[in-house]
Amino acid sequence: METTQRDELANFLNVLPPVDFCCVYGSTLHPNNQDKSKMVDYILGVSDPMQWHSENLKMNSDHYASWMVHLGGARLITNVADKVGVGVHFNPFVNWNDRKLKYGVVRMHELVQDILDWDRFYLSGRLQKPVHLLVDNLDIEDVNSVNKKAAVAAALLLLPSKFTEEDLYAKICSLSYMGDLRMLFAEDTNKVNKIVKGQFDLFQSMYKPFLEECETKNLLRSSSTEASQAKLVQDSSLSASRSLVSSLPASVRSQMGKLLGEKKILSETGRVLGEVCIGSREEAAKCMEKVMKRRVMVSSARQAVSGFLAAGAINATLYLSQKMRKAWNSRS
């Protein structure tokens, strides 16, 4: 991202209370995109969402509907996000400096938890795709390396023995859309391909260290010298599949263990760990896909209801109608 564009996007934070983490994403930031009229999305990480929303309502009361203030503003927003949604409150349709913005506010503890364990697989899925960091006081970029490594393992488990680099990034990108209810009627059916093709170089730089690690472990090798569309070959043996499963977050492995069975093993440090019983690679892939689809479906449904309650019926309906328009255009 160019310095001028970064500074422009960072300036929005000056009209908000302080944050510990901020990243931006959206199609308008794609290197090849020339349309600057589309929405820019922000994720804001804060230590105390209720306090942050309270300060934000005081600072920017003119930009909020009066019903939010009368209903208790900050407490309402936080309670809906935590108890109904997945811990994130999104405020859509913010107009600032001739740009359309949307920002989501999340508690830092819950952001880290989702990154490490995929317990809700909501923001962790977003951070498996390219984003532009504006604030990172707690080194979330480093924490996110665990998330990206797990994403590579999950994608490899779902891919055939031979595939292209673009296939790999598309599979990683699709993980957070498996089971997403919005994909049935409110999302562009070509969304994954557009994200990967529009940001291919960014995906390469994001995942290069993890592909090199896989090559070092003999899980993956390249069969082509063409960097833009390298042909990749992976080890599809049962031992390689077990290695990939072991790189998945503990909560995913736990659910897989309940479905496939689990045996106890002693780690090098002396800890007793549960290892998923895998009869075949196909069995492991189908089981993991089932677990992830269920997780994404629940999160997407909860977040949709949360957005409707917290953002208000008018805003939620307007946002959904725009999503549906894009979805139907992609099907025509």
Short mmCIF file of C-alpha atoms in Angstrom, two decimals:
data_model
loop_
_atom_site.label_atom_id
_atom_site.label_comp_id
_atom_site.label_asym_id
_atom_site.label_seq_id
_atom_site.Cartn_x
_atom_site.Cartn_y
_atom_site.Cartn_z
CA MET A 1 0.00 0.00 0.00
CA GLU A 2 1.29 3.44 -0.92
CA THR A 3 2.20 5.77 1.97
CA THR A 4 -0.34 8.39 0.87
CA GLN A 5 -3.18 5.86 0.82
CA ARG A 6 -2.08 4.39 4.16
CA ASP A 7 -1.99 7.82 5.79
CA GLU A 8 -5.42 8.65 4.40
CA LEU A 9 -6.94 5.48 5.83
CA ALA A 10 -5.13 5.90 9.16
CA ASN A 11 -6.51 9.43 9.51
CA PHE A 12 -9.96 7.94 10.13
CA LEU A 13 -8.65 6.67 13.47
CA ASN A 14 -8.19 10.26 14.61
CA VAL A 15 -11.96 10.69 14.96
CA LEU A 16 -12.28 7.50 17.04
CA PRO A 17 -11.15 6.52 20.55
CA PRO A 18 -7.70 4.82 20.69
CA VAL A 19 -7.38 1.20 19.53
CA ASP A 20 -4.80 -1.53 20.11
CA PHE A 21 -5.20 -3.09 16.68
CA CYS A 22 -6.48 -1.93 13.33
CA CYS A 23 -6.39 -3.45 9.88
CA VAL A 24 -8.21 -2.54 6.67
CA TYR A 25 -9.38 -4.70 3.79
CA GLY A 26 -11.83 -4.62 0.91
CA SER A 27 -11.85 -4.80 -2.87
CA THR A 28 -11.15 -1.08 -3.20
CA LEU A 29 -7.66 -1.74 -1.76
CA HIS A 30 -6.75 -4.41 -4.32
CA PRO A 31 -3.63 -3.36 -6.26
CA ASN A 32 -5.43 -3.72 -9.61
CA ASN A 33 -8.65 -2.01 -8.54
CA GLN A 34 -9.33 1.48 -9.90
CA ASP A 35 -12.83 1.90 -8.45
CA LYS A 36 -12.47 3.91 -5.22
CA SER A 37 -16.22 4.17 -4.64
CA LYS A 38 -16.51 0.77 -2.96
CA MET A 39 -16.53 0.29 0.79
CA VAL A 40 -13.36 0.03 2.87
CA ASP A 41 -13.60 -2.33 5.86
CA TYR A 42 -11.81 -1.80 9.18
CA ILE A 43 -11.31 -4.24 12.05
CA LEU A 44 -10.62 -2.46 15.35
CA GLY A 45 -9.29 -4.33 18.38
CA VAL A 46 -9.82 -2.75 21.81
CA SER A 47 -9.35 -3.91 25.40
CA ASP A 48 -12.85 -2.93 26.57
CA PRO A 49 -15.53 -2.66 23.85
CA MET A 50 -18.17 -1.21 26.15
CA GLN A 51 -15.89 1.62 27.26
CA TRP A 52 -14.73 2.19 23.68
CA HIS A 53 -18.30 2.38 22.32
CA SER A 54 -19.27 4.73 25.14
CA GLU A 55 -16.42 7.10 24.27
CA ASN A 56 -17.19 6.78 20.57
CA LEU A 57 -20.85 7.68 21.08
CA LYS A 58 -19.79 10.79 22.98
CA MET A 59 -17.24 11.80 20.33
CA ASN A 60 -19.45 11.09 17.33
CA SER A 61 -23.01 11.33 18.62
CA ASP A 62 -24.14 13.23 15.49
CA HIS A 63 -23.33 10.19 13.34
CA TYR A 64 -25.52 7.75 15.27
CA ALA A 65 -29.26 7.28 15.21
CA SER A 66 -30.94 8.62 18.34
CA TRP A 67 -32.47 5.24 19.16
CA MET A 68 -29.01 3.88 19.98
CA VAL A 69 -28.39 6.55 22.60
CA HIS A 70 -31.87 6.17 24.13
CA LEU A 71 -31.48 2.40 24.42
CA GLY A 72 -28.24 2.61 26.32
CA GLY A 73 -25.87 2.82 23.35
CA ALA A 74 -22.59 1.22 24.38
CA ARG A 75 -24.11 -1.45 26.63
CA LEU A 76 -26.63 -2.48 23.98
CA ILE A 77 -23.98 -2.73 21.25
CA THR A 78 -21.61 -4.79 23.39
CA ASN A 79 -24.27 -7.12 24.80
CA VAL A 80 -25.67 -7.89 21.35
CA ALA A 81 -22.19 -8.53 19.91
CA ASP A 82 -21.19 -10.81 22.81
CA LYS A 83 -24.39 -12.68 23.58
CA VAL A 84 -26.02 -12.89 20.16
CA GLY A 85 -23.18 -12.46 17.67
CA VAL A 86 -19.55 -13.58 17.65
CA GLY A 87 -18.07 -10.75 19.69
CA VAL A 88 -17.82 -8.24 16.84
CA HIS A 89 -20.05 -5.20 16.30
CA PHE A 90 -20.00 -3.78 12.77
CA ASN A 91 -21.06 -0.23 12.02
CA PRO A 92 -21.78 -0.05 8.26
CA PHE A 93 -22.38 2.93 5.97
CA VAL A 94 -19.97 5.38 7.58
CA ASN A 95 -19.26 8.29 5.24
CA TRP A 96 -15.90 9.94 5.84
CA ASN A 97 -13.75 12.04 3.48
CA ASP A 98 -15.80 10.99 0.44
CA ARG A 99 -15.29 7.30 1.27
CA LYS A 100 -17.73 4.64 2.38
CA LEU A 101 -16.45 2.82 5.44
CA LYS A 102 -17.50 -0.07 7.65
CA TYR A 103 -15.77 -0.91 10.91
CA GLY A 104 -16.01 -3.84 13.28
CA VAL A 105 -15.01 -3.61 16.94
CA VAL A 106 -13.75 -6.66 18.84
CA ARG A 107 -12.28 -7.31 22.29
CA MET A 108 -8.54 -8.06 21.96
CA HIS A 109 -8.78 -11.21 24.06
CA GLU A 110 -11.47 -12.65 21.79
CA LEU A 111 -9.55 -11.67 18.65
CA VAL A 112 -6.46 -13.55 19.88
CA GLN A 113 -8.59 -16.53 20.97
CA ASP A 114 -10.21 -16.83 17.54
CA ILE A 115 -6.85 -16.49 15.78
CA LEU A 116 -5.24 -19.24 17.84
CA ASP A 117 -8.12 -21.67 18.24
CA TRP A 118 -10.71 -20.94 15.51
CA ASP A 119 -13.37 -21.19 18.22
CA ARG A 120 -15.68 -18.97 16.15
CA PHE A 121 -13.65 -18.88 12.93
CA TYR A 122 -14.85 -15.42 12.06
CA LEU A 123 -12.07 -12.84 12.23
CA SER A 124 -9.46 -15.60 12.06
CA GLY A 125 -10.82 -16.41 8.59
CA ARG A 126 -10.54 -12.76 7.57
CA LEU A 127 -6.91 -12.64 8.75
CA GLN A 128 -6.03 -15.62 6.56
CA LYS A 129 -6.47 -13.24 3.63
CA PRO A 130 -4.39 -10.12 2.88
CA VAL A 131 -5.09 -7.11 5.09
CA HIS A 132 -3.24 -3.84 5.62
CA LEU A 133 -2.15 -3.22 9.21
CA LEU A 134 -2.48 0.32 10.52
CA VAL A 135 -2.09 -0.32 14.28
CA ASP A 136 -0.57 -3.39 15.95
CA ASN A 137 0.36 -2.58 19.54
CA LEU A 138 0.23 -6.21 20.73
CA ASP A 139 2.02 -7.82 17.75
CA ILE A 140 -1.06 -9.58 16.36
CA GLU A 141 0.82 -10.02 13.09
CA ASP A 142 3.16 -12.45 14.86
CA VAL A 143 0.28 -14.23 16.63
CA ASN A 144 -1.46 -14.61 13.27
CA SER A 145 1.38 -16.81 11.99
CA VAL A 146 -0.25 -19.68 13.93
CA ASN A 147 -3.50 -19.00 12.09
CA LYS A 148 -1.83 -18.93 8.67
CA LYS A 149 0.09 -22.15 9.32
CA ALA A 150 -3.15 -23.89 10.30
CA ALA A 151 -4.86 -22.49 7.17
CA VAL A 152 -2.16 -24.04 4.97
CA ALA A 153 -2.61 -27.40 6.70
CA ALA A 154 -6.39 -27.31 6.29
CA ALA A 155 -6.16 -26.31 2.62
CA LEU A 156 -3.60 -29.04 1.82
CA LEU A 157 -5.82 -31.63 3.45
CA LEU A 158 -8.66 -30.64 1.10
CA LEU A 159 -6.56 -30.43 -2.07
CA PRO A 160 -5.56 -33.28 -4.43
CA SER A 161 -1.96 -34.46 -4.73
CA LYS A 162 -1.21 -31.99 -7.57
CA PHE A 163 -2.42 -28.39 -7.77
CA THR A 164 -1.34 -24.87 -8.63
CA GLU A 165 -0.30 -22.13 -6.25
CA GLU A 166 -3.52 -20.29 -7.14
CA ASP A 167 -5.51 -23.40 -6.22
CA LEU A 168 -3.86 -23.37 -2.79
CA TYR A 169 -4.69 -19.72 -2.09
CA ALA A 170 -8.24 -20.18 -3.36
CA LYS A 171 -8.70 -23.12 -0.99
CA ILE A 172 -7.30 -21.11 1.93
CA CYS A 173 -9.58 -18.22 1.02
CA SER A 174 -12.62 -20.50 0.79
CA LEU A 175 -12.19 -21.97 4.29
CA SER A 176 -14.07 -19.10 5.95
CA TYR A 177 -16.94 -19.34 3.42
CA MET A 178 -17.64 -23.07 3.85
CA GLY A 179 -21.11 -23.22 5.34
CA ASP A 180 -21.54 -19.42 5.34
CA LEU A 181 -25.27 -18.82 4.92
CA ARG A 182 -24.61 -15.59 3.03
CA MET A 183 -23.07 -17.57 0.17
CA LEU A 184 -26.52 -19.01 -0.57
CA PHE A 185 -28.08 -15.68 -1.48
CA ALA A 186 -26.06 -12.62 -0.41
CA GLU A 187 -22.51 -13.07 -1.67
CA ASP A 188 -20.82 -12.93 -5.06
CA THR A 189 -20.38 -16.54 -6.24
CA ASN A 190 -17.02 -15.54 -7.77
CA LYS A 191 -15.84 -13.86 -4.59
CA VAL A 192 -12.99 -16.29 -3.81
CA ASN A 193 -11.53 -16.16 -7.31
CA LYS A 194 -11.75 -12.37 -7.37
CA ILE A 195 -9.97 -12.08 -4.01
CA VAL A 196 -7.14 -14.42 -5.05
CA LYS A 197 -6.63 -13.04 -8.57
CA GLY A 198 -6.79 -9.44 -7.34
CA GLN A 199 -4.22 -10.02 -4.58
CA PHE A 200 -2.13 -12.96 -5.81
CA ASP A 201 1.21 -11.29 -5.03
CA LEU A 202 0.02 -10.47 -1.51
CA PHE A 203 -1.01 -14.10 -0.93
CA GLN A 204 2.43 -15.20 -2.13
CA SER A 205 4.26 -12.96 0.30
CA MET A 206 1.91 -13.98 3.14
CA TYR A 207 2.36 -17.72 2.70
CA LYS A 208 5.88 -18.12 1.32
CA PRO A 209 7.45 -18.96 4.74
CA PHE A 210 4.83 -21.63 5.43
CA LEU A 211 5.22 -23.26 2.02
CA GLU A 212 8.98 -23.33 2.55
CA GLU A 213 8.41 -25.01 5.92
CA CYS A 214 6.22 -27.64 4.23
CA GLU A 215 8.97 -28.26 1.68
CA THR A 216 11.54 -28.66 4.48
CA LYS A 217 9.30 -31.30 6.08
CA ASN A 218 8.88 -33.03 2.68
CA LEU A 219 5.15 -32.43 2.75
CA LEU A 220 5.28 -30.34 -0.42
CA ARG A 221 7.49 -29.82 -3.45
CA SER A 222 7.41 -27.70 -6.55
CA SER A 223 7.42 -29.33 -9.98
CA SER A 224 7.62 -26.12 -11.99
CA THR A 225 9.99 -23.15 -12.14
CA GLU A 226 7.24 -20.71 -13.12
CA ALA A 227 6.83 -18.58 -10.00
CA SER A 228 3.48 -17.10 -11.08
CA GLN A 229 1.75 -20.46 -11.44
CA ALA A 230 4.02 -23.00 -9.78
CA LYS A 231 2.79 -26.59 -9.94
CA LEU A 232 2.87 -28.08 -6.48
CA VAL A 233 2.90 -31.74 -5.46
CA GLN A 234 2.10 -32.83 -1.91
CA ASP A 235 2.72 -36.01 0.02
CA SER A 236 -0.70 -37.66 0.29
CA SER A 237 0.38 -40.48 2.58
CA LEU A 238 -1.39 -41.25 5.85
CA SER A 239 1.60 -40.04 7.89
CA ALA A 240 1.59 -36.72 6.01
CA SER A 241 -2.17 -36.41 6.62
CA ARG A 242 -1.63 -36.98 10.34
CA SER A 243 1.02 -34.24 10.31
CA LEU A 244 -1.43 -31.81 8.68
CA VAL A 245 -4.18 -32.64 11.18
CA SER A 246 -1.74 -32.06 14.06
CA SER A 247 -1.23 -28.49 12.76
CA LEU A 248 -4.94 -27.68 13.04
CA PRO A 249 -6.20 -25.70 16.08
CA ALA A 250 -6.95 -27.73 19.22
CA SER A 251 -10.70 -27.03 19.08
CA VAL A 252 -10.93 -28.41 15.52
CA ARG A 253 -8.90 -31.50 16.44
CA SER A 254 -11.10 -32.02 19.48
CA GLN A 255 -14.27 -32.03 17.35
CA MET A 256 -12.63 -34.35 14.82
CA GLY A 257 -11.61 -36.65 17.67
CA LYS A 258 -15.22 -36.91 18.83
CA LEU A 259 -16.27 -37.96 15.33
CA LEU A 260 -13.35 -40.23 14.36
CA GLY A 261 -12.03 -41.33 17.72
CA GLU A 262 -9.00 -40.23 19.67
CA LYS A 263 -6.00 -41.92 21.25
CA LYS A 264 -3.73 -40.58 23.95
CA ILE A 265 -0.04 -40.06 23.20
CA LEU A 266 2.88 -38.78 25.25
CA SER A 267 4.58 -35.70 23.83
CA GLU A 268 8.32 -35.00 23.95
CA THR A 269 7.69 -32.67 26.90
CA GLY A 270 5.87 -35.37 28.83
CA ARG A 271 2.37 -34.01 28.26
CA VAL A 272 -0.50 -36.35 27.45
CA LEU A 273 -2.08 -35.26 24.17
CA GLY A 274 -5.04 -36.48 22.15
CA GLU A 275 -4.34 -37.65 18.60
CA VAL A 276 -7.18 -37.97 16.09
CA CYS A 277 -7.55 -41.52 14.77
CA ILE A 278 -7.30 -41.28 10.98
CA GLY A 279 -8.18 -44.25 8.80
CA SER A 280 -7.56 -42.48 5.49
CA ARG A 281 -6.76 -39.04 4.12
CA GLU A 282 -10.24 -38.77 2.58
CA GLU A 283 -11.84 -39.56 5.92
CA ALA A 284 -9.79 -36.86 7.67
CA ALA A 285 -10.56 -34.27 4.97
CA LYS A 286 -14.32 -34.95 5.04
CA CYS A 287 -14.40 -34.83 8.83
CA MET A 288 -12.49 -31.55 9.02
CA GLU A 289 -14.72 -30.04 6.32
CA LYS A 290 -17.81 -31.08 8.27
CA VAL A 291 -16.48 -29.49 11.46
CA MET A 292 -15.54 -26.26 9.69
CA LYS A 293 -18.83 -25.96 7.78
CA ARG A 294 -20.77 -26.31 11.01
CA ARG A 295 -18.61 -23.71 12.75
CA VAL A 296 -18.88 -21.17 9.92
CA MET A 297 -22.62 -21.73 9.53
CA VAL A 298 -23.28 -21.04 13.23
CA SER A 299 -21.02 -17.97 13.29
CA SER A 300 -22.47 -16.47 10.11
CA ALA A 301 -26.03 -16.96 11.37
CA ARG A 302 -25.29 -15.46 14.79
CA GLN A 303 -23.48 -12.49 13.27
CA ALA A 304 -26.33 -11.82 10.84
CA VAL A 305 -28.85 -11.67 13.70
CA SER A 306 -26.47 -9.56 15.79
CA GLY A 307 -26.01 -7.09 12.94
CA PHE A 308 -29.76 -6.78 12.47
CA LEU A 309 -30.32 -6.05 16.17
CA ALA A 310 -27.36 -3.72 16.79
CA ALA A 311 -27.20 -1.79 13.51
CA GLY A 312 -30.97 -1.38 13.25
CA ALA A 313 -33.46 -2.84 10.82
CA ILE A 314 -33.02 -0.10 8.20
CA ASN A 315 -29.21 -0.27 8.07
CA ALA A 316 -29.17 -4.06 8.19
CA THR A 317 -31.74 -4.35 5.40
CA LEU A 318 -29.90 -1.81 3.26
CA TYR A 319 -26.59 -3.62 3.74
CA LEU A 320 -28.15 -7.01 2.97
CA SER A 321 -29.87 -5.66 -0.14
CA GLN A 322 -26.53 -4.40 -1.49
CA LYS A 323 -24.96 -7.79 -0.81
CA MET A 324 -27.83 -9.58 -2.54
CA ARG A 325 -27.60 -7.28 -5.55
CA LYS A 326 -23.92 -8.17 -5.96
CA ALA A 327 -24.73 -11.86 -5.51
CA TRP A 328 -27.44 -11.87 -8.17
CA ASN A 329 -25.25 -9.90 -10.57
CA SER A 330 -22.54 -12.55 -10.20
CA ARG A 331 -25.07 -15.29 -11.09
CA SER A 332 -26.37 -13.57 -14.22
#
